Coordinates of C-alpha atoms and ligand atoms in Angstrom, one line a residue:
X284 CA 34.6 0.6 -32.8
X285 CA 33.6 -1.0 -36.1
X286 CA 36.1 -3.2 -37.9
X287 CA 37.1 -0.6 -40.5
X288 CA 38.4 1.7 -37.8
X289 CA 41.5 -0.5 -37.5
X290 CA 42.9 1.5 -40.4
X291 CA 43.4 5.2 -40.2
X292 CA 41.2 7.2 -42.6
X293 CA 42.8 8.6 -45.8
X294 CA 45.3 11.4 -45.0
X295 CA 45.9 10.2 -41.4
X296 CA 49.2 8.8 -40.3
X297 CA 49.5 5.2 -38.9
X298 CA 49.1 6.6 -35.4
X299 CA 45.9 8.3 -36.5
X300 CA 47.3 11.8 -36.2
X301 CA 46.6 14.4 -38.9
X302 CA 47.9 18.0 -39.4
X303 CA 45.8 20.5 -37.5
X304 CA 45.8 22.8 -40.5
X305 CA 45.2 25.8 -38.3
X306 CA 45.4 28.2 -41.2
X307 CA 42.4 26.4 -42.7
X308 CA 39.8 27.3 -40.0
X309 CA 37.2 29.7 -41.2
X310 CA 36.4 33.0 -39.4
X311 CA 33.0 31.4 -38.5
X312 CA 34.8 28.5 -36.8
X313 CA 37.1 30.8 -34.9
X314 CA 34.1 32.9 -33.8
X315 CA 32.3 29.7 -32.6
X316 CA 35.3 28.9 -30.4
X317 CA 35.2 32.4 -29.0
X318 CA 31.4 32.0 -28.3
X319 CA 32.0 28.7 -26.5
X320 CA 35.1 30.0 -24.7
X321 CA 33.5 33.2 -23.4
X322 CA 30.3 31.4 -22.3
X323 CA 32.3 28.8 -20.3
X324 CA 34.9 31.0 -18.8
X325 CA 32.2 33.4 -17.5
X326 CA 30.8 30.4 -15.6
X327 CA 33.9 28.7 -14.3
X328 CA 35.3 30.9 -11.5
X329 CA 34.2 29.2 -8.2
X330 CA 33.3 26.1 -10.2
X331 CA 36.4 24.8 -12.0
X332 CA 39.3 23.7 -9.8
X333 CA 42.4 26.0 -9.5
X334 CA 44.7 23.7 -11.6
X335 CA 42.2 24.0 -14.4
X336 CA 41.9 27.8 -14.2
X337 CA 45.7 28.1 -14.0
X338 CA 46.1 25.9 -17.0
X339 CA 43.6 28.0 -19.0
X340 CA 45.7 31.1 -18.3
X341 CA 49.1 29.4 -18.7
X342 CA 48.2 28.2 -22.2
X343 CA 46.5 31.5 -23.0
X344 CA 43.6 29.6 -24.7
X345 CA 42.7 33.1 -25.7
X346 CA 39.5 34.5 -26.8
X347 CA 40.7 35.3 -30.3
X348 CA 39.8 31.8 -31.7
X349 CA 40.8 28.2 -32.1
X350 CA 44.2 27.7 -30.6
X351 CA 47.1 26.7 -32.8
X352 CA 48.5 23.5 -31.4
X353 CA 52.1 24.5 -32.5
X354 CA 51.7 27.5 -30.2
X355 CA 50.2 25.9 -27.1
X356 CA 52.5 22.9 -27.4
X357 CA 55.6 25.0 -26.7
X358 CA 54.2 26.0 -23.3
X359 CA 52.6 22.6 -22.6
X360 CA 55.9 20.8 -23.3
X361 CA 57.8 23.2 -21.1
X362 CA 55.3 22.7 -18.2
X363 CA 54.8 18.9 -18.2
X364 CA 56.2 17.4 -21.3
X365 CA 52.7 16.9 -22.8
X366 CA 51.7 17.9 -26.3
X367 CA 48.4 18.0 -28.2
X368 CA 48.2 16.1 -31.5
X369 CA 45.3 16.4 -34.0
X370 CA 43.2 13.4 -34.9
X371 CA 40.1 13.2 -37.1
X372 CA 37.9 12.1 -34.1
X373 CA 37.6 9.1 -31.8
X374 CA 40.5 6.8 -32.4
X375 CA 40.8 3.0 -31.6
X376 CA 41.7 2.3 -28.0
X377 CA 45.2 1.0 -28.8
X378 CA 46.2 4.2 -30.6
X379 CA 44.5 6.3 -27.9
X380 CA 46.3 4.7 -25.0
X381 CA 49.6 4.6 -26.9
X382 CA 49.4 8.4 -27.3
X383 CA 48.5 9.0 -23.7
X384 CA 51.3 6.7 -22.6
X385 CA 53.7 8.9 -24.5
X386 CA 52.3 12.2 -23.2
X387 CA 50.5 13.0 -26.4
X388 CA 46.8 14.1 -26.1
X389 CA 44.7 13.3 -29.2
X390 CA 42.4 16.2 -29.8
X391 CA 39.7 16.3 -32.4
X392 CA 40.7 18.7 -35.2
X393 CA 37.1 19.7 -36.1
X394 CA 34.8 22.1 -34.3
X395 CA 31.1 21.5 -33.7
X396 CA 28.4 23.2 -35.8
X397 CA 26.5 26.2 -34.3
X398 CA 23.4 24.0 -33.8
X399 CA 25.5 21.6 -31.7
X400 CA 26.5 24.4 -29.2
X401 CA 25.3 22.4 -26.2
X402 CA 25.8 18.9 -27.2
X403 CA 27.5 16.7 -29.7
X404 CA 28.2 13.0 -29.8
X405 CA 31.9 12.9 -30.7
X406 CA 34.5 15.0 -28.9
X407 CA 35.4 18.1 -31.0
X408 CA 38.3 20.5 -30.5
X409 CA 36.5 22.5 -27.9
X410 CA 35.7 19.5 -25.7
X411 CA 39.2 18.2 -26.1
X412 CA 41.4 21.3 -26.0
X413 CA 39.2 23.5 -23.7
X414 CA 38.0 20.5 -21.6
X415 CA 41.1 18.3 -21.3
X416 CA 44.2 20.2 -22.1
X417 CA 44.4 22.8 -19.2
X418 CA 44.6 20.0 -16.6
X419 CA 47.6 18.6 -18.5
X420 CA 49.6 21.7 -17.2
X421 CA 49.3 20.3 -13.7
X422 CA 52.3 18.0 -13.0
X423 CA 50.3 15.5 -10.9
X424 CA 47.4 15.2 -13.3
X425 CA 49.9 15.0 -16.2
X426 CA 51.5 12.0 -14.5
X427 CA 48.0 10.5 -13.9
X428 CA 47.1 10.8 -17.6
X429 CA 50.3 9.1 -18.6
X430 CA 49.9 6.3 -16.1
X431 CA 46.3 5.9 -17.3
X432 CA 47.6 5.4 -20.9
X433 CA 50.1 2.8 -19.7
X434 CA 47.3 1.1 -17.7
X435 CA 45.1 1.2 -20.7
X436 CA 47.6 -0.7 -22.9
X437 CA 47.9 -3.3 -20.1
X438 CA 44.1 -3.5 -19.7
X439 CA 43.7 -4.1 -23.4
X440 CA 46.0 -7.1 -23.1
X441 CA 44.0 -8.4 -20.1
X442 CA 40.6 -7.8 -21.7
X443 CA 39.8 -5.3 -18.9
X444 CA 39.0 -2.2 -21.1
X445 CA 35.5 -1.8 -19.6
X446 CA 37.0 -1.2 -16.1
X447 CA 39.5 1.3 -17.4
X448 CA 36.8 3.1 -19.4
X449 CA 34.8 3.6 -16.2
X450 CA 37.8 4.9 -14.4
X451 CA 38.4 7.4 -17.3
X452 CA 34.7 8.4 -17.4
X453 CA 34.4 9.1 -13.6
X454 CA 37.7 10.9 -13.3
X455 CA 39.1 12.5 -16.5
X456 CA 35.7 13.2 -18.0
X457 CA 33.3 13.7 -15.0
X458 CA 35.5 14.0 -11.9
X459 CA 34.9 16.4 -9.0
X460 CA 37.6 17.5 -6.6
X461 CA 37.2 18.3 -2.9
X462 CA 38.7 21.6 -1.8
X463 CA 38.4 23.8 1.4
X464 CA 36.1 26.1 -0.6
X465 CA 33.8 23.1 -1.6
X466 CA 33.5 20.8 -4.6
X467 CA 35.2 21.9 -7.8
X468 CA 35.3 20.4 -11.3
X469 CA 38.3 18.9 -13.0
X470 CA 36.5 16.5 -15.4
X471 CA 36.6 17.6 -19.1
X472 CA 33.1 16.4 -19.9
X473 CA 31.7 18.7 -17.2
X474 CA 33.9 21.7 -17.6
X475 CA 33.4 22.0 -21.4
X476 CA 29.6 21.8 -21.0
X477 CA 27.6 24.8 -19.9
X478 CA 24.6 22.9 -18.5
X479 CA 26.6 20.2 -16.9
X480 CA 28.9 22.6 -15.2
X481 CA 25.9 23.9 -13.3
X482 CA 24.2 20.5 -12.9
X483 CA 27.2 18.6 -11.5
X484 CA 27.8 21.1 -8.7
X485 CA 24.4 22.6 -7.9
X486 CA 21.6 20.2 -8.9
X487 CA 20.1 18.0 -6.0
X488 CA 19.5 15.2 -8.5
X489 CA 22.8 13.3 -8.8
X490 CA 24.7 11.4 -6.1
X491 CA 28.1 12.8 -5.2
X492 CA 30.2 10.1 -3.6
X493 CA 33.8 9.7 -2.4
X494 CA 36.1 8.2 -5.1
X495 CA 37.1 4.6 -4.7
X496 CA 38.8 2.7 -7.5
X497 CA 36.9 -0.6 -7.2
X498 CA 33.6 1.3 -6.6
X499 CA 34.1 3.3 -9.8
X500 CA 35.0 0.2 -11.8
X501 CA 31.7 -1.4 -10.8
X502 CA 29.6 1.6 -11.6
X503 CA 28.0 2.0 -15.1
X504 CA 27.8 5.5 -16.6
X505 CA 25.5 7.5 -18.9
X506 CA 27.0 8.2 -22.3
X507 CA 24.7 10.9 -23.6
X508 CA 23.0 12.6 -20.6
X509 CA 24.0 14.2 -17.3
X510 CA 25.6 11.7 -14.9
X511 CA 23.5 10.2 -12.1
X512 CA 26.6 10.0 -9.9
X513 CA 29.8 12.0 -9.6
X514 CA 32.8 10.8 -7.8
X515 CA 34.9 13.1 -5.6
X516 CA 38.6 12.8 -5.1
X517 CA 40.3 14.4 -2.1
X518 CA 43.3 15.5 -4.2
X519 CA 44.9 15.0 -7.6
X520 CA 47.7 13.2 -5.7
X521 CA 45.2 10.7 -4.3
X522 CA 44.1 10.1 -7.9
X523 CA 47.6 9.5 -9.1
X524 CA 48.3 7.3 -6.1
X525 CA 45.3 5.1 -7.1
X526 CA 47.1 4.2 -10.3
X527 CA 49.9 2.6 -8.2
X528 CA 47.5 -0.1 -7.1
X529 CA 48.0 -3.6 -8.4
X530 CA 45.3 -3.6 -11.1
X531 CA 45.8 -7.3 -11.8
X532 CA 44.6 -8.2 -8.3
X533 CA 41.8 -5.6 -8.5
X534 CA 40.6 -7.0 -11.8
X535 CA 40.6 -10.5 -10.3
X536 CA 38.5 -9.2 -7.4
X537 CA 36.1 -7.5 -9.7
X538 CA 35.6 -10.6 -11.9
X539 CA 33.0 -12.1 -9.7
X540 CA 31.3 -8.9 -8.6
X541 CA 28.2 -7.5 -10.2
X542 CA 27.8 -3.9 -11.4
X543 CA 26.4 -1.5 -8.8
X544 CA 23.2 0.2 -10.0
X545 CA 24.0 3.6 -11.3
X546 CA 21.7 5.4 -8.8
X547 CA 22.7 3.3 -5.8
X548 CA 24.3 4.7 -2.6
X549 CA 26.1 1.9 -0.6
X550 CA 26.5 1.9 3.1
X551 CA 30.3 1.9 2.4
X552 CA 30.1 5.1 0.3
X553 CA 31.4 8.4 1.5
X554 CA 28.3 10.6 0.8
X555 CA 28.7 14.2 -0.2
X556 CA 25.2 14.4 -1.7
X557 CA 22.5 11.7 -1.6
X558 CA 20.8 12.7 -4.8
X559 CA 17.0 12.8 -5.5
X560 CA 17.6 11.3 -9.1
X561 CA 14.7 13.6 -10.1
X562 CA 16.5 14.6 -13.4
X563 CA 17.1 11.0 -14.4
X564 CA 13.5 10.0 -13.5
X565 CA 12.1 12.8 -15.6
X566 CA 14.4 12.1 -18.6
X567 CA 14.3 8.2 -18.7
X568 CA 15.9 6.2 -21.5
X569 CA 18.2 8.8 -23.0
X570 CA 21.1 6.4 -23.4
Ligands
HBI8 N1 39.7 8.7 -29.0 N2 40.2 10.8 -29.8 C1 39.8 10.1 -28.8 N3 39.4 10.6 -27.6 C2 38.9 9.9 -26.6 O1 38.6 10.4 -25.5 C3 38.9 8.4 -26.8 C4 39.3 7.9 -28.0 N4 39.3 6.6 -28.2 C5 38.9 5.6 -27.1 C6 38.4 6.3 -25.9 N5 38.5 7.6 -25.7 C7 37.8 5.5 -24.8 O2 37.5 4.2 -25.3 C8 38.9 5.3 -23.7 O3 38.7 6.4 -22.9 C9 38.6 4.1 -22.8
FE9 FE1 36.9 13.7 -23.4

């Protein structure tokens, strides 16, 4: 974050929140939401995990257009005490973790342009609300996200943000869940992306490895292309339990250890898929 992002932009409150201004969305913006929503929900049965699909229904992120946060927050608060707050875009880590630690999910207020249907740099309202918010209706995941926020504030104090960012990336954004029916998606970055929803589960290219906290914190990630590795948790409870670890001791252990190459499979890894990395080899150098 550049220096000038320490101060919220004009119109934003000190905690970086803004009014959603739901009445201000245009018909074209609502229609874009519907297009994105219908394309994704046609794909997700058998791919998104049950807690995600249940959350989508519970919040009635309906097909009619961009959800009004005031409406979905009534149900979300009732279910897990979380609420969605509107922000202009990415906010500084301190504000971000502070919101999560208080069960407030900061969601971009804007929606992408039609020519950004498949990819955009900054999280927009579709990535944030369609991708992240349904999982917040699950009590265990809701607890994990609050614990993550609290851990993030501590990590900032300890200068360990890079480790926490990897944990967020390989769970909240790109995590897979093991179920009796096979691997299912819970990561927002996957579930809000049409192409990556297919790639993450079906493509032979990426590794799919058992989740391990230290392993994830030693593994770099891709910021603007499909992941080369996805980590699989056995349950949401196991993910929550991982936050109970003594992160101070973990950080100390990680200090002296080098990153693990992103395409590597270690002898200690639980291997669900040993990927070909064909996609990454064919699309080198995209970030
Ligand atoms: N801000 N609005 C928003 N959304 C994010 O996902 C986000 C952020 N600021 C910082 C951030 N994520 C990451 O640096 C943390 O996940 C580590
Ligand atoms: Fe996200």
